[in-house]
Amino acid sequence: MKKILCSLFVLFNFFSTFARTSENNFSLHRSFLYGNEYYRMDGNWEYADNTFIPPEIFYPEKPDYQLIKKYNLKSVSMPYPIEKHYGFATYHCRLEGLNPQEEYHMFLHDWLYTAADIYVNGEKVVSYGKPGRTEAESKPSRGMIEAIFEADMDGVCDFVIHVSNYDYRKGGIVQQPWFATKTKHLLGFITNMGFEMFLAAALFMVMIYNFVIFFINKKRMEHLALALLSFVFIGITLYIDFSMILYFFPNIPLGINTRISVLLISLATPMYLTYLFYLYGLSRKKTKLFLWFYSVIIAAELFLPIKILSYVLVGCIIFSYGIFCIIIYDLIKSSHKPYALYIGNIVILILILLTSMYGLIIVEFLDFTINKLLWFKFGLLAFAILQARFNGLKRDYMVDEIDGYAQHFLKLNDSFYRFVPESIFNLLQVSKMEDVKPGVCIVNEIMLLSVDIRNFTVLSEGLDSKQTFTLISEYCKLVSPIVRKYDGFIVKYLGDGIIALFPNKTNQVCSCAVEIQEKLKAAIPQFKESGIPEFKVGCAIHYGTVAVGMMGNNTRIDSVACSDAIRQVVKLESLNKTLGTEILISEEAITYCRSDAKFLFEGHLVQNPNEEMLVYSVKKNKLT
């Protein structure tokens, strides 16, 4: 959560610094202009509905100036759309005190809808489409067209604007016009262009990064959704408000222009929600339902009349409130996910919603002077910055979660090897735990070690069940690490005895048996303090053929060793009682250990009714 708050704080400082450094030349219009060289035409205008008044009538130096009285003009404040929105009208404004030596510039894209001729001091300076008295005569426009004009020798600019609208739902002067000197206007244009390029570049980097991640891993659909969403945002950045595309291609028809604008904004919401769905696996049914709804709306926007197009878009955005509530509910309900990521995405989600609602509803339906989609674009930039940060945080959470799972599986793995030694998998040549199946077996020549407690039956008669269990437990805890130390593994626990196998280093078995005897003798005093009576063990070493494998079924398996060699090593160990020895080794096994000078081997001939067997006792060579 601290990382999220830190990111939001840095982002806030970025925008506040941006505003502070620009406060002396930053107007509500995002023109970056201020002072005597920046003019907001927000005073009283004269307005005449359903008439085109010749511009020379308004100019006192023209002979027809007196005819102005017959038009019954009314005084209005800017902005002032055409009455009833459809038809044609004349606007008039007179500005004085300008510099006759200066050249003035204005952009028409943000305050004129949808066709207009602009006259200054009786002369036409620019045509914005072609205004007409009828729908057939009127040719609308929506490009980034620039008007250039000069004041007369008295510093007067007399503006007359003929406007018509038969295509869009609101026409005329819908925001306060402004203009500036050529130098300041150029500065504002370059600043705006730089901002658009910076924003588009930031979003482009987000898009490319996520496309690359998706092509590397096709399963990461959230990256594809975020890349497509960034592409839509790039389109919004380059096409809407201060539009670089319309600046370089000003003659795009109004119908195509409007449909592209509406479609771009319409695509932003479903694309973002699709991104959230893939990112967090939200309700599939709900997501499919709203995607189908948006698909129908977007398809309809391709054919709906322009007059109602933006109404449909506004209704679609209002419907998005319900969708956003569902998404937020699903995010909160899935509380096992990282809280910080949820809070961050909810902040972005609300940010996009509010900025789009502001740009498309408040400004379009109410006559605000703040430039339309400025804060929507700031919202997009915030989205690019925050989403990159949240993806980094999500990666950090995933890394931490993976590390946690890795530690868990390592512990689980260690726990598993307590039941099935890892050496068995190596012996069976099985690389993966999931490949271990019942019936897997290998037959091999191998060294065996048997360790057994002497007179355990008599010893256990004087102990209760818990004491007996403690004795065997302490005995096994002491013997098992020594077996592992010499690369062996215990394949069977036989109550008071064990059977261990040594697949590789067969010459170390004698060292293992001797160390077991030494460690047990050293531990006798400690055992007595714990209430465990003194006991001795016998060891036997044999070499023979052993079948080792896994036995059981799909729900439970265990390691098993089967062979006559196991019976022989157990029988050999029991001879320790008869011969009074501690460690015995068979004639088959001594071949691998005889050359070890650390041990002394003494032969014993054992005669049974049915056989005669030569065995050897093992003692440590004290001279080495």
Coordinates of C-alpha atoms in Angstrom, one line a residue:
M1 CA 0.0 0.0 0.0
K2 CA 2.9 2.3 0.7
K3 CA 4.2 1.9 -2.9
I4 CA 0.7 2.8 -4.3
L5 CA 0.5 6.0 -2.1
C6 CA 4.0 6.9 -3.1
S7 CA 3.2 6.5 -6.8
L8 CA 0.1 8.7 -6.5
F9 CA 2.1 11.3 -4.6
V10 CA 4.7 11.4 -7.3
L11 CA 2.1 11.7 -10.0
F12 CA 0.3 14.5 -8.1
N13 CA 3.6 16.4 -7.8
F14 CA 4.2 15.9 -11.5
F15 CA 0.9 17.5 -12.5
S16 CA 1.0 20.2 -9.8
T17 CA 4.6 21.1 -10.8
F18 CA 3.4 21.2 -14.4
A19 CA 0.6 23.6 -13.4
R20 CA 2.8 25.8 -11.2
T21 CA 5.5 26.3 -13.8
S22 CA 2.8 27.3 -16.3
E23 CA 0.6 29.4 -14.1
N24 CA 1.8 32.7 -15.5
N25 CA 1.1 31.6 -19.1
F26 CA -1.6 28.8 -18.6
S27 CA -5.2 29.8 -19.1
L28 CA -8.2 27.5 -18.7
H29 CA -8.0 27.1 -22.5
R30 CA -4.7 25.2 -22.4
S31 CA -3.5 27.9 -24.9
F32 CA -0.4 28.6 -22.7
L33 CA -1.1 32.3 -23.3
Y34 CA -1.7 35.2 -20.9
G35 CA -1.6 39.0 -20.7
N36 CA -2.2 41.8 -23.2
E37 CA -1.4 39.5 -26.1
Y38 CA -4.1 37.0 -25.3
Y39 CA -7.7 37.9 -26.0
R40 CA -10.8 36.1 -24.7
M41 CA -13.9 37.2 -26.6
D42 CA -16.2 36.7 -23.7
G43 CA -18.0 40.0 -23.6
N44 CA -21.4 40.9 -25.1
W45 CA -22.0 39.9 -28.7
E46 CA -24.9 40.8 -31.0
Y47 CA -26.9 37.9 -32.3
A48 CA -29.5 37.5 -35.1
D49 CA -31.2 34.1 -35.6
N50 CA -32.1 32.7 -39.1
T51 CA -30.4 35.5 -41.0
F52 CA -27.0 36.2 -42.6
I53 CA -26.3 39.9 -42.1
P54 CA -23.8 41.4 -44.5
P55 CA -20.6 42.2 -42.6
E56 CA -20.2 45.7 -44.0
I57 CA -23.4 46.8 -42.3
F58 CA -21.6 46.4 -38.9
Y59 CA -18.6 48.4 -39.9
P60 CA -19.0 52.2 -39.3
E61 CA -16.7 53.1 -42.1
K62 CA -19.0 51.4 -44.6
P63 CA -21.9 53.3 -46.3
D64 CA -24.5 50.7 -45.3
Y65 CA -23.9 51.0 -41.5
Q66 CA -27.2 52.6 -40.8
L67 CA -29.1 49.5 -42.1
I68 CA -28.1 47.6 -38.9
K69 CA -31.2 48.9 -37.1
K70 CA -33.7 46.9 -39.1
Y71 CA -32.3 43.5 -38.0
N72 CA -33.4 43.8 -34.3
L73 CA -30.2 42.3 -33.0
K74 CA -30.1 41.0 -29.4
S75 CA -27.2 41.1 -27.0
V76 CA -25.9 37.7 -25.8
S77 CA -23.0 36.4 -23.8
M78 CA -20.5 33.9 -25.1
P79 CA -20.7 31.0 -25.6
Y80 CA -24.1 31.1 -27.3
P81 CA -25.2 28.1 -29.5
I82 CA -27.6 28.6 -32.4
E83 CA -31.2 28.9 -31.1
K84 CA -32.9 25.5 -31.4
H85 CA -29.5 24.2 -32.5
Y86 CA -30.5 23.8 -36.1
G87 CA -30.5 26.6 -38.6
F88 CA -28.3 29.6 -39.3
A89 CA -27.4 32.8 -37.6
T90 CA -25.1 35.9 -37.4
Y91 CA -22.8 36.8 -34.6
H92 CA -21.1 40.2 -34.2
C93 CA -18.4 41.5 -31.8
R94 CA -16.3 44.6 -32.0
L95 CA -12.9 44.7 -30.3
E96 CA -10.9 47.9 -29.8
G97 CA -7.4 48.9 -28.7
L98 CA -5.5 46.2 -30.7
N99 CA -2.1 46.8 -32.2
P100 CA -2.5 47.6 -36.0
Q101 CA 1.1 46.4 -36.5
E102 CA 0.5 42.9 -35.1
E103 CA -0.8 39.8 -36.9
Y104 CA -3.3 37.8 -34.9
H105 CA -4.1 34.1 -35.1
M106 CA -6.9 31.9 -33.9
F107 CA -7.9 28.2 -34.1
L108 CA -11.5 27.4 -34.8
H109 CA -11.6 23.7 -33.8
D110 CA -12.9 24.1 -30.3
W111 CA -15.6 26.7 -30.4
L112 CA -17.3 26.6 -33.8
Y113 CA -19.9 24.0 -34.8
T114 CA -20.3 23.2 -37.7
A115 CA -20.0 25.6 -40.7
A116 CA -19.0 29.3 -40.6
D117 CA -17.6 32.3 -42.5
I118 CA -15.5 34.7 -40.4
Y119 CA -15.3 38.4 -41.5
V120 CA -12.9 40.9 -39.9
N121 CA -13.5 44.6 -40.7
G122 CA -15.8 43.6 -43.5
E123 CA -13.3 41.2 -45.2
K124 CA -13.6 37.4 -45.1
V125 CA -10.6 35.9 -43.4
V126 CA -11.5 32.2 -43.3
S127 CA -14.2 29.7 -44.3
Y128 CA -14.9 26.9 -41.9
G129 CA -16.8 24.6 -44.2
K130 CA -19.6 26.4 -46.1
P131 CA -22.5 28.0 -44.2
G132 CA -25.9 28.0 -45.9
R133 CA -29.5 28.9 -45.3
T134 CA -30.7 25.4 -46.1
E135 CA -29.4 21.9 -45.4
A136 CA -28.5 21.5 -49.0
E137 CA -26.4 24.7 -49.1
S138 CA -24.6 24.0 -45.7
K139 CA -21.4 22.1 -45.8
P140 CA -20.1 21.3 -42.3
S141 CA -16.5 21.1 -41.2
R142 CA -14.6 20.1 -38.0
G143 CA -10.9 20.6 -38.9
M144 CA -8.0 22.4 -37.1
I145 CA -8.5 25.4 -39.3
E146 CA -6.5 28.6 -38.5
A147 CA -7.8 32.2 -39.0
I148 CA -5.2 35.0 -39.6
F149 CA -6.2 38.7 -39.4
E150 CA -5.1 42.2 -38.5
A151 CA -6.7 45.3 -36.8
D152 CA -7.4 48.5 -38.8
M153 CA -5.3 51.6 -38.3
D154 CA -7.5 52.5 -35.3
G155 CA -6.8 49.2 -33.6
V156 CA -10.3 47.9 -34.3
C157 CA -11.3 44.3 -35.2
D158 CA -14.9 44.0 -36.1
F159 CA -15.9 40.3 -36.1
V160 CA -18.9 39.1 -38.1
I161 CA -19.5 35.3 -38.1
H162 CA -22.1 33.6 -40.3
V163 CA -22.8 30.2 -38.9
S164 CA -25.1 27.3 -40.0
N165 CA -25.8 23.9 -38.6
Y166 CA -28.0 21.1 -40.0
D167 CA -25.9 18.1 -39.0
Y168 CA -24.7 18.2 -35.4
R169 CA -26.9 18.3 -32.3
K170 CA -25.5 21.6 -31.3
G171 CA -24.0 24.3 -33.5
G172 CA -22.9 27.9 -33.4
I173 CA -20.4 29.4 -30.9
V174 CA -20.3 26.8 -28.2
Q175 CA -17.2 27.9 -26.3
Q176 CA -15.6 31.3 -25.7
P177 CA -13.5 32.2 -28.7
W178 CA -9.9 33.4 -28.2
F179 CA -7.0 34.6 -30.2
A180 CA -3.4 35.8 -29.7
T181 CA -0.5 37.5 -31.5
K182 CA 1.4 35.4 -34.0
T183 CA 4.4 34.9 -31.6
K184 CA 2.3 33.8 -28.7
H185 CA 0.0 31.7 -30.8
L186 CA 3.0 29.9 -32.3
L187 CA 4.3 29.2 -28.8
G188 CA 0.9 27.9 -27.7
F189 CA 0.7 25.7 -30.8
I190 CA 4.2 24.2 -30.3
T191 CA 3.5 23.6 -26.6
N192 CA 0.2 21.9 -27.4
M193 CA 1.8 19.8 -30.2
G194 CA 4.6 18.8 -27.8
F195 CA 2.2 17.8 -25.2
E196 CA 0.2 15.6 -27.7
M197 CA 3.4 14.0 -28.9
F198 CA 4.6 13.3 -25.4
L199 CA 1.3 11.8 -24.4
A200 CA 1.1 9.7 -27.6
A201 CA 4.7 8.6 -27.2
A202 CA 4.1 7.5 -23.6
L203 CA 1.0 5.5 -24.6
F204 CA 2.9 4.1 -27.6
M205 CA 5.6 2.7 -25.3
V206 CA 3.0 1.1 -23.1
M207 CA 1.4 -0.4 -26.2
I208 CA 4.7 -1.8 -27.6
Y209 CA 5.8 -3.2 -24.2
N210 CA 2.6 -5.1 -23.7
F211 CA 2.5 -6.4 -27.3
V212 CA 6.0 -7.8 -26.8
I213 CA 5.0 -9.4 -23.5
F214 CA 2.0 -11.0 -25.2
F215 CA 3.9 -12.3 -28.2
I216 CA 6.5 -13.8 -25.8
N217 CA 3.7 -15.5 -23.8
K218 CA 0.5 -15.9 -25.7
K219 CA -1.3 -16.9 -22.5
R220 CA -1.0 -13.4 -21.0
M221 CA -4.2 -12.0 -22.5
E222 CA -4.2 -9.1 -20.1
H223 CA -1.2 -7.7 -21.9
L224 CA -2.9 -7.9 -25.3
A225 CA -6.0 -6.1 -23.8
L226 CA -3.8 -3.4 -22.4
A227 CA -1.9 -3.0 -25.7
L228 CA -5.2 -2.6 -27.6
L229 CA -6.4 -0.2 -25.0
S230 CA -3.3 1.9 -25.3
F231 CA -3.8 1.9 -29.1
V232 CA -7.3 3.3 -28.5
F233 CA -5.9 6.0 -26.2
I234 CA -3.3 7.0 -28.8
G235 CA -6.2 7.5 -31.3
I236 CA -8.0 9.6 -28.7
T237 CA -4.9 11.6 -28.1
L238 CA -4.1 12.3 -31.8
Y239 CA -7.7 12.8 -33.0
I240 CA -9.8 14.5 -30.3
D241 CA -9.6 18.1 -29.0
F242 CA -6.2 19.5 -30.1
S243 CA -6.1 17.1 -33.0
M244 CA -2.8 16.7 -34.9
I245 CA -4.6 14.5 -37.5
L246 CA -7.2 17.1 -38.2
Y247 CA -4.4 19.8 -38.4
F248 CA -2.6 18.0 -41.1
F249 CA -5.8 16.6 -42.8
P250 CA -8.4 19.4 -42.2
N251 CA -10.8 18.3 -44.9
I252 CA -12.0 15.1 -43.3
P253 CA -15.8 15.2 -43.7
L254 CA -17.8 15.9 -40.5
G255 CA -19.6 12.6 -40.6
I256 CA -16.5 10.5 -40.7
N257 CA -14.8 12.8 -38.2
T258 CA -17.6 12.6 -35.7
R259 CA -18.0 8.8 -36.0
I260 CA -14.3 8.2 -35.5
S261 CA -14.3 10.4 -32.4
V262 CA -17.4 8.7 -30.9
L263 CA -16.0 5.2 -31.7
L264 CA -12.7 5.9 -30.1
I265 CA -14.3 7.0 -26.9
S266 CA -16.8 4.2 -27.0
L267 CA -14.0 1.6 -27.3
A268 CA -12.1 2.9 -24.3
T269 CA -14.5 1.6 -21.7
P270 CA -15.0 -2.0 -22.9
M271 CA -11.3 -2.3 -23.7
Y272 CA -10.4 -1.3 -20.2
L273 CA -13.0 -3.6 -18.6
T274 CA -11.7 -6.4 -20.8
Y275 CA -8.2 -5.7 -19.5
L276 CA -9.5 -5.9 -15.9
F277 CA -11.3 -9.2 -16.7
Y278 CA -8.1 -10.8 -18.0
L279 CA -6.0 -9.3 -15.2
Y280 CA -8.1 -10.6 -12.3
G281 CA -10.3 -13.2 -13.9
L282 CA -13.6 -11.4 -13.1
S283 CA -17.0 -12.7 -13.7
R284 CA -17.0 -14.3 -17.2
K285 CA -20.8 -14.1 -17.7
K286 CA -21.0 -10.5 -16.7
T287 CA -18.1 -9.5 -18.8
K288 CA -19.5 -11.3 -21.9
L289 CA -22.9 -9.6 -21.3
F290 CA -21.5 -6.1 -21.3
L291 CA -19.1 -6.8 -24.2
W292 CA -22.1 -7.9 -26.3
F293 CA -23.9 -4.8 -25.3
Y294 CA -21.0 -2.6 -26.3
S295 CA -20.6 -4.5 -29.5
V296 CA -24.2 -3.7 -30.5
I297 CA -23.8 0.0 -29.5
I298 CA -20.5 0.4 -31.4
A299 CA -22.0 -1.3 -34.5
A300 CA -25.0 1.0 -34.3
E301 CA -22.8 4.1 -34.1
L302 CA -21.5 3.3 -37.6
F303 CA -25.0 3.9 -39.0
L304 CA -26.8 6.2 -36.7
P305 CA -27.5 9.8 -37.8
I306 CA -24.9 12.3 -36.6
K307 CA -27.6 14.3 -34.8
I308 CA -28.2 11.6 -32.2
L309 CA -24.7 10.0 -32.2
S310 CA -23.3 11.8 -29.2
Y311 CA -26.6 11.3 -27.3
V312 CA -26.1 7.5 -27.7
L313 CA -22.5 7.9 -26.6
V314 CA -23.5 9.7 -23.5
G315 CA -26.1 7.1 -22.7
C316 CA -23.5 4.4 -23.2
I317 CA -21.2 6.2 -20.7
I318 CA -24.0 6.5 -18.2
F319 CA -24.6 2.7 -18.6
S320 CA -20.9 2.3 -17.9
Y321 CA -21.6 3.5 -14.3
G322 CA -23.5 0.2 -13.7
I323 CA -20.7 -1.8 -15.3
F324 CA -18.1 0.0 -13.2
C325 CA -20.1 -0.8 -10.0
I326 CA -20.2 -4.5 -10.9
I327 CA -16.4 -4.5 -11.6
I328 CA -15.7 -2.7 -8.3
Y329 CA -17.9 -5.1 -6.4
D330 CA -16.1 -8.1 -8.0
L331 CA -12.7 -6.5 -7.1
I332 CA -13.7 -6.0 -3.5
K333 CA -15.3 -9.4 -3.3
S334 CA -12.0 -11.1 -4.4
S335 CA -10.3 -9.8 -1.3
H336 CA -7.6 -12.5 -1.3
K337 CA -5.8 -10.5 -4.1
P338 CA -3.4 -7.7 -3.2
Y339 CA -5.4 -4.8 -1.8
A340 CA -3.0 -2.2 -3.2
L341 CA -3.5 -3.3 -6.8
Y342 CA -7.3 -3.3 -6.4
I343 CA -7.3 0.1 -4.9
G344 CA -5.0 1.4 -7.7
N345 CA -7.1 0.0 -10.5
I346 CA -10.3 1.3 -8.9
V347 CA -8.7 4.8 -8.8
I348 CA -7.8 4.6 -12.5
L349 CA -11.2 3.2 -13.3
I350 CA -12.9 6.2 -11.6
L351 CA -10.4 8.6 -13.1
I352 CA -11.2 7.5 -16.7
L353 CA -14.9 7.5 -16.0
L354 CA -15.0 11.0 -14.5
T355 CA -12.8 12.6 -17.1
S356 CA -14.8 11.1 -19.9
M357 CA -18.0 12.1 -18.3
Y358 CA -16.6 15.6 -17.9
G359 CA -15.4 15.9 -21.5
L360 CA -18.5 14.4 -23.1
I361 CA -21.4 15.5 -21.0
I362 CA -20.5 18.6 -19.0
V363 CA -18.7 20.4 -21.7
E364 CA -21.0 19.2 -24.6
F365 CA -24.3 19.9 -22.8
L366 CA -23.3 22.9 -20.6
D367 CA -21.5 25.9 -21.9
F368 CA -18.2 25.7 -19.9
T369 CA -15.2 27.6 -21.1
I370 CA -12.6 25.0 -20.0
N371 CA -11.2 23.2 -23.0
K372 CA -13.2 20.0 -23.6
L373 CA -11.1 16.9 -23.2
L374 CA -8.0 18.4 -21.6
W375 CA -8.5 16.5 -18.3
F376 CA -9.5 13.4 -20.1
K377 CA -6.1 13.4 -21.8
F378 CA -4.4 14.1 -18.4
G379 CA -6.4 11.1 -17.2
L380 CA -5.0 9.0 -20.1
L381 CA -1.4 10.1 -19.2
A382 CA -2.1 9.3 -15.5
F383 CA -3.4 5.9 -16.7
A384 CA -0.2 5.3 -18.6
I385 CA 2.0 6.2 -15.7
L386 CA 0.0 4.5 -13.0
Q387 CA -0.8 1.4 -14.9
A388 CA 2.9 0.9 -15.7
R389 CA 3.6 1.3 -11.9
F390 CA 0.8 -1.1 -11.0
N391 CA 2.0 -3.7 -13.4
G392 CA 5.4 -3.4 -11.8
L393 CA 3.8 -3.8 -8.4
K394 CA 1.7 -6.7 -9.6
R395 CA 5.0 -8.3 -10.9
D396 CA 6.5 -7.7 -7.4
Y397 CA 3.5 -9.3 -5.8
M398 CA 3.7 -12.2 -8.2
V399 CA 7.4 -12.6 -7.5
D400 CA 6.8 -12.6 -3.8
E401 CA 3.9 -15.0 -4.2
I402 CA 6.0 -17.3 -6.4
D403 CA 8.9 -17.1 -3.8
G404 CA 6.4 -18.1 -1.1
Y405 CA 5.1 -21.0 -3.2
A406 CA 8.7 -22.0 -4.0
Q407 CA 9.6 -22.0 -0.3
H408 CA 6.4 -23.9 0.4
F409 CA 7.2 -26.5 -2.3
L410 CA 10.8 -26.8 -1.1
K411 CA 9.6 -27.5 2.4
L412 CA 7.0 -29.9 1.0
N413 CA 9.7 -31.5 -1.1
D414 CA 11.9 -32.0 2.0
S415 CA 8.9 -33.4 3.8
F416 CA 8.3 -35.8 0.9
Y417 CA 11.9 -37.0 1.0
R418 CA 11.4 -37.8 4.6
F419 CA 9.0 -40.5 3.5
V420 CA 10.7 -41.5 0.2
P421 CA 14.4 -40.8 0.0
E422 CA 15.7 -38.7 -2.9
S423 CA 18.3 -41.4 -3.6
I424 CA 15.6 -43.8 -4.6
F425 CA 14.5 -41.4 -7.4
N426 CA 18.1 -41.2 -8.5
L427 CA 18.4 -44.9 -8.4
L428 CA 15.2 -45.3 -10.4
Q429 CA 16.4 -42.6 -12.8
V430 CA 13.2 -40.6 -12.2
S431 CA 13.7 -36.8 -12.6
K432 CA 10.2 -35.6 -11.6
M433 CA 8.2 -36.5 -8.5
E434 CA 5.0 -36.7 -10.6
D435 CA 6.6 -39.4 -12.8
V436 CA 6.8 -41.8 -9.8
K437 CA 4.2 -44.4 -10.4
P438 CA 3.4 -47.8 -8.8
G439 CA 5.3 -50.6 -10.5
V440 CA 8.5 -48.5 -11.3
C441 CA 11.4 -50.8 -10.4
I442 CA 15.1 -51.3 -11.0
V443 CA 17.3 -54.4 -10.3
N444 CA 20.9 -53.7 -9.4
E445 CA 23.9 -55.1 -7.6
I446 CA 24.2 -53.0 -4.4
M447 CA 25.8 -52.8 -1.0
L448 CA 23.5 -53.3 2.0
L449 CA 23.8 -52.4 5.6
S450 CA 21.6 -53.9 8.4
V451 CA 21.5 -52.3 11.9
D452 CA 19.6 -54.0 14.7
I453 CA 19.1 -53.4 18.5
R454 CA 20.4 -56.4 20.5
N455 CA 17.9 -58.2 22.6
F456 CA 15.2 -55.8 21.8
T457 CA 12.4 -58.1 22.8
V458 CA 13.8 -58.6 26.4
L459 CA 14.6 -54.9 26.6
S460 CA 11.1 -53.7 25.6
E461 CA 9.4 -56.0 28.2
G462 CA 10.6 -53.6 30.9
L463 CA 9.3 -50.5 29.0
D464 CA 5.8 -49.2 28.4
S465 CA 4.6 -48.4 24.8
K466 CA 5.7 -44.7 25.0
Q467 CA 9.1 -45.5 26.3
T468 CA 9.6 -48.2 23.6
F469 CA 8.6 -45.7 20.9
T470 CA 11.0 -43.1 22.4
L471 CA 13.9 -45.6 22.4
I472 CA 13.3 -46.5 18.7
S473 CA 12.8 -42.9 17.7
E474 CA 16.1 -41.7 19.4
Y475 CA 17.9 -44.7 17.9
C476 CA 16.6 -43.9 14.3
K477 CA 17.4 -40.1 14.7
L478 CA 21.0 -41.0 15.5
V479 CA 21.5 -43.6 12.8
S480 CA 19.7 -42.0 9.8
P481 CA 22.0 -38.9 9.5
I482 CA 25.1 -41.1 9.5
V483 CA 23.7 -43.2 6.7
R484 CA 22.9 -40.1 4.6
K485 CA 26.4 -38.8 5.4
Y486 CA 27.9 -41.7 3.5
D487 CA 25.5 -41.4 0.5
G488 CA 23.2 -44.2 1.7
F489 CA 19.5 -44.3 2.2
I490 CA 17.3 -46.3 4.5
V491 CA 14.9 -48.4 2.4
K492 CA 13.2 -50.3 5.3
Y493 CA 12.5 -49.7 9.0
L494 CA 12.1 -53.1 10.7
G495 CA 10.9 -52.0 14.1
D496 CA 14.2 -52.1 16.0
G497 CA 16.2 -52.6 12.9
I498 CA 16.9 -50.8 9.6
I499 CA 18.1 -51.8 6.1
A500 CA 20.1 -49.2 4.2
L501 CA 21.4 -49.3 0.6
F502 CA 24.6 -47.6 -0.7
P503 CA 24.2 -47.4 -4.5
N504 CA 27.5 -45.6 -5.3
K505 CA 30.3 -45.5 -2.8
T506 CA 30.3 -49.1 -1.7
N507 CA 33.7 -48.8 0.1
Q508 CA 32.3 -46.3 2.6
V509 CA 29.9 -48.7 4.2
C510 CA 32.4 -49.9 6.8
S511 CA 33.0 -46.3 7.8
C512 CA 29.3 -45.8 8.2
A513 CA 28.9 -48.9 10.4
V514 CA 31.9 -48.0 12.6
E515 CA 30.6 -44.4 13.1
I516 CA 27.2 -45.8 14.0
Q517 CA 28.7 -47.9 16.8
E518 CA 30.9 -45.0 18.0
K519 CA 28.0 -42.5 18.1
L520 CA 25.7 -44.9 19.9
K521 CA 28.2 -45.7 22.6
A522 CA 28.8 -41.9 23.1
A523 CA 25.1 -41.3 23.3
I524 CA 24.4 -43.9 26.1
P525 CA 24.8 -41.4 29.0
Q526 CA 22.4 -39.0 27.3
F527 CA 19.9 -41.8 26.7
K528 CA 20.1 -42.7 30.4
E529 CA 19.3 -39.1 31.4
S530 CA 16.1 -39.3 29.2
G531 CA 15.1 -42.6 30.9
I532 CA 16.1 -44.8 28.0
P533 CA 18.0 -47.9 29.2
E534 CA 21.4 -48.8 27.8
F535 CA 21.3 -50.8 24.6
K536 CA 23.7 -52.1 21.9
V537 CA 23.3 -52.6 18.2
G538 CA 24.8 -55.0 15.7
C539 CA 25.7 -54.2 12.1
A540 CA 26.1 -56.4 9.1
I541 CA 27.3 -55.5 5.6
H542 CA 26.5 -57.5 2.4
Y543 CA 26.7 -57.1 -1.3
G544 CA 24.0 -58.6 -3.6
T545 CA 21.2 -58.2 -6.1
V546 CA 18.3 -56.1 -4.9
A547 CA 15.1 -55.0 -6.7
V548 CA 14.1 -51.5 -5.6
G549 CA 10.9 -49.8 -6.7
M550 CA 7.6 -48.2 -5.8
M551 CA 4.6 -50.3 -4.8
G552 CA 1.0 -49.3 -4.1
N553 CA -1.8 -47.6 -6.1
N554 CA -2.7 -44.2 -7.4
T555 CA -3.7 -42.9 -4.0
R556 CA -0.8 -44.2 -2.0
I557 CA 2.6 -45.6 -2.9
D558 CA 5.7 -46.5 -0.9
S559 CA 9.3 -47.6 -1.6
V560 CA 10.0 -51.3 -1.4
A561 CA 13.2 -53.4 -1.7
C562 CA 12.9 -57.1 -2.4
S563 CA 15.7 -59.7 -2.7
D564 CA 17.4 -62.7 -1.1
A565 CA 20.3 -60.3 -0.3
I566 CA 18.1 -58.6 2.3
R567 CA 17.3 -61.9 4.0
Q568 CA 21.0 -62.7 4.0
V569 CA 22.2 -59.4 5.5
V570 CA 19.6 -59.7 8.3
K571 CA 20.7 -63.2 9.0
L572 CA 24.3 -62.1 8.9
E573 CA 23.6 -59.4 11.5
S574 CA 22.1 -61.9 13.9
L575 CA 25.4 -63.8 13.9
N576 CA 26.9 -60.9 15.9
K577 CA 25.3 -62.4 19.0
T578 CA 26.9 -65.8 18.4
L579 CA 30.3 -64.5 17.5
G580 CA 30.3 -61.6 20.1
T581 CA 31.1 -59.0 17.4
E582 CA 29.7 -55.6 16.6
I583 CA 30.1 -55.4 12.8
L584 CA 30.2 -58.3 10.3
I585 CA 30.8 -58.2 6.6
S586 CA 30.1 -61.0 4.1
E587 CA 32.6 -62.5 1.8
E588 CA 30.7 -60.9 -1.2
A589 CA 31.1 -57.5 0.3
I590 CA 34.6 -57.5 1.7
T591 CA 36.0 -57.5 -1.9
Y592 CA 35.0 -53.8 -2.1
C593 CA 36.4 -52.9 1.4
R594 CA 39.5 -55.0 1.9
S595 CA 41.9 -52.4 0.5
D596 CA 40.8 -49.8 3.1
A597 CA 43.7 -49.6 5.6
K598 CA 41.5 -47.8 8.1
F599 CA 39.9 -51.1 9.1
L600 CA 41.0 -54.6 10.3
F601 CA 39.1 -57.7 9.1
E602 CA 39.1 -60.9 11.0
G603 CA 37.7 -64.1 9.4
H604 CA 35.1 -66.3 11.1
L605 CA 34.0 -69.7 9.8
V606 CA 30.3 -70.2 10.7
Q607 CA 29.1 -73.8 10.4
N608 CA 25.4 -74.6 10.2
P609 CA 23.7 -78.0 9.7
N610 CA 23.1 -77.2 6.0
E611 CA 26.0 -74.8 5.1
E612 CA 29.4 -73.5 6.0
M613 CA 29.9 -69.7 5.7
L614 CA 33.0 -67.5 6.0
V615 CA 32.3 -64.0 7.5
Y616 CA 34.5 -61.2 8.7
S617 CA 34.3 -58.9 11.7
V618 CA 35.2 -55.3 11.2
K619 CA 37.2 -53.2 13.6
K620 CA 38.8 -49.7 13.3
N621 CA 42.5 -49.8 12.7
K622 CA 43.9 -47.7 15.6
L623 CA 47.3 -47.4 13.9
T624 CA 45.9 -45.3 11.0

